[in-house]
PDB file of C-alpha atoms in Angstrom:
ATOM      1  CA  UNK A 110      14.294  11.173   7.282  1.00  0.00           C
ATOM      2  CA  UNK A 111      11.720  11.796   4.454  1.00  0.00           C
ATOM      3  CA  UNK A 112       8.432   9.166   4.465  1.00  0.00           C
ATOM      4  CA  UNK A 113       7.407   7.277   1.153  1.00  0.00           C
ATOM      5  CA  UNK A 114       4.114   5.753   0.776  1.00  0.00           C
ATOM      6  CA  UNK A 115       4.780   1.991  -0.621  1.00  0.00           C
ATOM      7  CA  UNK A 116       1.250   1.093  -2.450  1.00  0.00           C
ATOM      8  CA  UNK A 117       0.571  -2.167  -3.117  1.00  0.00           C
ATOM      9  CA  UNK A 118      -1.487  -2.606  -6.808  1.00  0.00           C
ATOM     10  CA  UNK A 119      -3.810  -5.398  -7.091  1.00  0.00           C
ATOM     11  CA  UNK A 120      -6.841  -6.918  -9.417  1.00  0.00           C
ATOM     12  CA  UNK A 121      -9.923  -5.339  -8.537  1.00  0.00           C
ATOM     13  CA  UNK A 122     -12.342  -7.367  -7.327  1.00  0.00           C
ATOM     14  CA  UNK A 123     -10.316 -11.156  -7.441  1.00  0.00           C
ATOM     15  CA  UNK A 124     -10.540 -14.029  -5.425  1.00  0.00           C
ATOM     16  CA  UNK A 125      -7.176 -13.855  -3.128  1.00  0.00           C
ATOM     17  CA  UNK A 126      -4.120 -15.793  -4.186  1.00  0.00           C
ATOM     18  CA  UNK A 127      -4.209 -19.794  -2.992  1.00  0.00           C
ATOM     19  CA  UNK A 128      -0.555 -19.360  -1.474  1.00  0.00           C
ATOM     20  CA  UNK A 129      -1.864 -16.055   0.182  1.00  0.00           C
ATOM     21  CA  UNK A 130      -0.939 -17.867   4.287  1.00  0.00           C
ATOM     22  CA  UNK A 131       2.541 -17.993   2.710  1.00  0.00           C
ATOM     23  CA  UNK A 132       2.615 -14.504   1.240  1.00  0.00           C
ATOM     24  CA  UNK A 133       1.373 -12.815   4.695  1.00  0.00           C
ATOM     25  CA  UNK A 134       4.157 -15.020   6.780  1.00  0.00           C
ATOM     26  CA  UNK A 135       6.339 -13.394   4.440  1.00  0.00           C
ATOM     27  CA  UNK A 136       4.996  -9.924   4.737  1.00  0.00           C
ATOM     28  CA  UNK A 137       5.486 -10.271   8.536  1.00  0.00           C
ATOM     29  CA  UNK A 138       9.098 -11.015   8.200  1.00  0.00           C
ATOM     30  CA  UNK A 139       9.273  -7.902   5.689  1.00  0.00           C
ATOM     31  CA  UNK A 140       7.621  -5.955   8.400  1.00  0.00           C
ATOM     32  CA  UNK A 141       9.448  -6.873  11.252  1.00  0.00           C
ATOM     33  CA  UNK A 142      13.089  -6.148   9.351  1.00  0.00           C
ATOM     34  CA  UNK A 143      11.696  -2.944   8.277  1.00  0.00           C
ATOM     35  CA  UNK A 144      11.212  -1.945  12.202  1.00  0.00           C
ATOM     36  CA  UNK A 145      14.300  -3.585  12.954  1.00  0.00           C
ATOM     37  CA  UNK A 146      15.739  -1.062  10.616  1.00  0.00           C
ATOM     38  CA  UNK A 147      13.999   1.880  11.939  1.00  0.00           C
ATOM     39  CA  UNK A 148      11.940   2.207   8.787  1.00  0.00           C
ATOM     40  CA  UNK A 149       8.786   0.922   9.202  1.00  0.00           C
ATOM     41  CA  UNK A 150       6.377   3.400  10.323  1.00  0.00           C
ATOM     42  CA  UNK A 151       2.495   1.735   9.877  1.00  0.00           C
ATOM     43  CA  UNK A 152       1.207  -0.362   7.162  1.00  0.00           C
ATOM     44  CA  UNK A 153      -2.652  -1.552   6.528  1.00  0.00           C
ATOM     45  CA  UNK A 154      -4.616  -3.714   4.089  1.00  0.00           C
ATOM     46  CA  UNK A 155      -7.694  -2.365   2.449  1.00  0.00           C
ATOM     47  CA  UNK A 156     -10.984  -3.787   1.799  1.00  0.00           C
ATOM     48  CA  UNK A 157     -12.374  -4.449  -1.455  1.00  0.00           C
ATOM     49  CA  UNK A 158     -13.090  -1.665  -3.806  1.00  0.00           C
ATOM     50  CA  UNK A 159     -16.858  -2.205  -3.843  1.00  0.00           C
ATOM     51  CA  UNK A 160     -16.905  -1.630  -0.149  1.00  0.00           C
ATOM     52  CA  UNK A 161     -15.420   2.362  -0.295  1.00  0.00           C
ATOM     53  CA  UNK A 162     -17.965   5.405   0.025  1.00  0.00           C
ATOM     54  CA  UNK A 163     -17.235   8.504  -1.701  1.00  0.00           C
ATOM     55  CA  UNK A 164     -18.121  11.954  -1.157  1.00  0.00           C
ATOM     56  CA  UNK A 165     -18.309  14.959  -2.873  1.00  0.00           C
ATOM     57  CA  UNK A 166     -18.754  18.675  -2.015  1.00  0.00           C
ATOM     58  CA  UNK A 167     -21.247  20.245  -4.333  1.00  0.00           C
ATOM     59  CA  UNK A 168     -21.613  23.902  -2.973  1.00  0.00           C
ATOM     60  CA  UNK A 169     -22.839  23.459   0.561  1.00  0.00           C
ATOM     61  CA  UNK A 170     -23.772  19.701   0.089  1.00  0.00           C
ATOM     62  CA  UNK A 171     -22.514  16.446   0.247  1.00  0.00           C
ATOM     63  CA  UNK A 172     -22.963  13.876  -2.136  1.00  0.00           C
ATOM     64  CA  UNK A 173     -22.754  10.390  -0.799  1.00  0.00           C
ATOM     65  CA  UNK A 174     -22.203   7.531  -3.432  1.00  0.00           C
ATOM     66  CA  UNK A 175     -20.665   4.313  -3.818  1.00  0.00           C
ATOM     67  CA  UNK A 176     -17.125   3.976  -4.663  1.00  0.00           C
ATOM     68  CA  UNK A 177     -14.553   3.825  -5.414  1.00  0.00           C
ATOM     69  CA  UNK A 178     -13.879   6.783  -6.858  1.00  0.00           C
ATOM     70  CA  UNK A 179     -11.266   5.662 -10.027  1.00  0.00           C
ATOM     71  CA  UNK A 180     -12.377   3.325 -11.598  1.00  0.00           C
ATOM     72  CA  UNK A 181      -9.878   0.332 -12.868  1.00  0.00           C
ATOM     73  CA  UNK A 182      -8.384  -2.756 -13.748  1.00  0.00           C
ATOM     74  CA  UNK A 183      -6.389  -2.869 -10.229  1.00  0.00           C
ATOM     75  CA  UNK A 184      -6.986  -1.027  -7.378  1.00  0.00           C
ATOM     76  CA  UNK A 185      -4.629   0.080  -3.844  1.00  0.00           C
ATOM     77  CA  UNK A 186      -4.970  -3.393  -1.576  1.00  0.00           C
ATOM     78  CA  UNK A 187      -2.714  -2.279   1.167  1.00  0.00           C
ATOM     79  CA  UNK A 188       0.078   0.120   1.769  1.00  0.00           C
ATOM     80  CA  UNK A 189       3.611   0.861   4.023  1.00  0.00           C
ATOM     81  CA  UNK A 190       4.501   3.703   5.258  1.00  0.00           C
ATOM     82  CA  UNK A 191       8.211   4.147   5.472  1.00  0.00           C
ATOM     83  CA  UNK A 192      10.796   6.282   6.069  1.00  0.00           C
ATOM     84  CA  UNK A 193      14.006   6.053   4.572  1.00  0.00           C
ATOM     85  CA  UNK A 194      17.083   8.815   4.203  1.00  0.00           C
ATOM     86  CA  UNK A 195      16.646   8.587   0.299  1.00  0.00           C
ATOM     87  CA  UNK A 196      14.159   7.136  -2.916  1.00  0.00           C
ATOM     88  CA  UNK A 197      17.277   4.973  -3.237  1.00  0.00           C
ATOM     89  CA  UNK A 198      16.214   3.445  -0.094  1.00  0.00           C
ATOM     90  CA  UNK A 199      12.887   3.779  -0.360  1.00  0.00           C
ATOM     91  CA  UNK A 200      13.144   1.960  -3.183  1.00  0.00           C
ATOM     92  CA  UNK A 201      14.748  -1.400  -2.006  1.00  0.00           C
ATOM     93  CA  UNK A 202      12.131  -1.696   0.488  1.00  0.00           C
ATOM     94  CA  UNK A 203       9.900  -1.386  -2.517  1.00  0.00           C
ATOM     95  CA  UNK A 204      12.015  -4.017  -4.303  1.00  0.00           C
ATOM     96  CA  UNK A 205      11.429  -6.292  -1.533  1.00  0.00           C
ATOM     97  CA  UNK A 206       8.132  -6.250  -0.556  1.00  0.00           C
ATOM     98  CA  UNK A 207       7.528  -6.493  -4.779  1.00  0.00           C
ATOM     99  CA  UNK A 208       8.972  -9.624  -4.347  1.00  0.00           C
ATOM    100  CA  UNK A 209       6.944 -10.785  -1.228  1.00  0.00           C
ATOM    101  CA  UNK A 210       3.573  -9.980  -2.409  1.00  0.00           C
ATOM    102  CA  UNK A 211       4.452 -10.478  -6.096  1.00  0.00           C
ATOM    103  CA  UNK A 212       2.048  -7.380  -7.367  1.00  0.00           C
ATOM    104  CA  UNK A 213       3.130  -4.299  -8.371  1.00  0.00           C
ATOM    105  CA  UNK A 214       4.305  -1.276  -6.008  1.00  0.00           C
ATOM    106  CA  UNK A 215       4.213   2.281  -6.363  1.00  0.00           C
ATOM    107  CA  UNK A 216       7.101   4.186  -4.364  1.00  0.00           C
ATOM    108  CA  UNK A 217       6.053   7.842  -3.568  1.00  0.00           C
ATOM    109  CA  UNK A 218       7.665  10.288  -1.610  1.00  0.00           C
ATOM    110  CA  UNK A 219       5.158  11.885   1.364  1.00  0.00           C
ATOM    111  CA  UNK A 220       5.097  15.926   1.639  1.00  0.00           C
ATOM    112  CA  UNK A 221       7.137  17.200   4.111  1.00  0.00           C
ATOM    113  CA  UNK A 222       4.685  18.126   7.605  1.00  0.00           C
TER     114      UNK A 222
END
């Protein structure tokens, strides 16, 4: 089975939803049917933005700065990795946990190992 990468978009920088108790009980259900199905493989929330650390090679250095690195109106808040026997599949889980957290999702396929 190939893995997808299920990225949750959000507002940078906002104040969390006020039905956000009701949105992670939901998330959990999401999660548990997803291992139920065999799909679910890990998922994590992120931090804000403003808290990432980037750094870049320069020759033999390192340059250590604040992040993030892009820039933007919305930002990764959490992600799911899957694995599912098509996209097709891969996305309806996307479909679903769209609907759950109610902010975009990008669906991408994960390079083969």
């Amino acid at each position: 089975m190939k893995q997808y990468l299920l990225s949750i978009y959000q507002p940078a920088e906002t104040d969390p939803p006020d039905n956000l108790d009701e949105i992670m009980r939901d998330l959990a259900v999401l999660n548990d049917e997803m291992r139920a199905a065999g799909a679910w493989v890990f998922t994590a929330g992120l931090h804000p933005p403003s808290t990432a650390t980037v750094l870049q090679a320069s020759g033999s250095e390192v340059l250590i700065t604040d992040g993030p690195y892009a820039e933007g109106k919305e930002q990764i808040g959490g992600f799911t990795v899957i694995q599912a026997g098509d996209l097709d599949e891969a996305l309806e889980w996307g479909r679903r946990l769209a609907r759950v957290v109610t902010l975009p999702i990008e669906v991408r396929p994960m390079q083969d190992r």
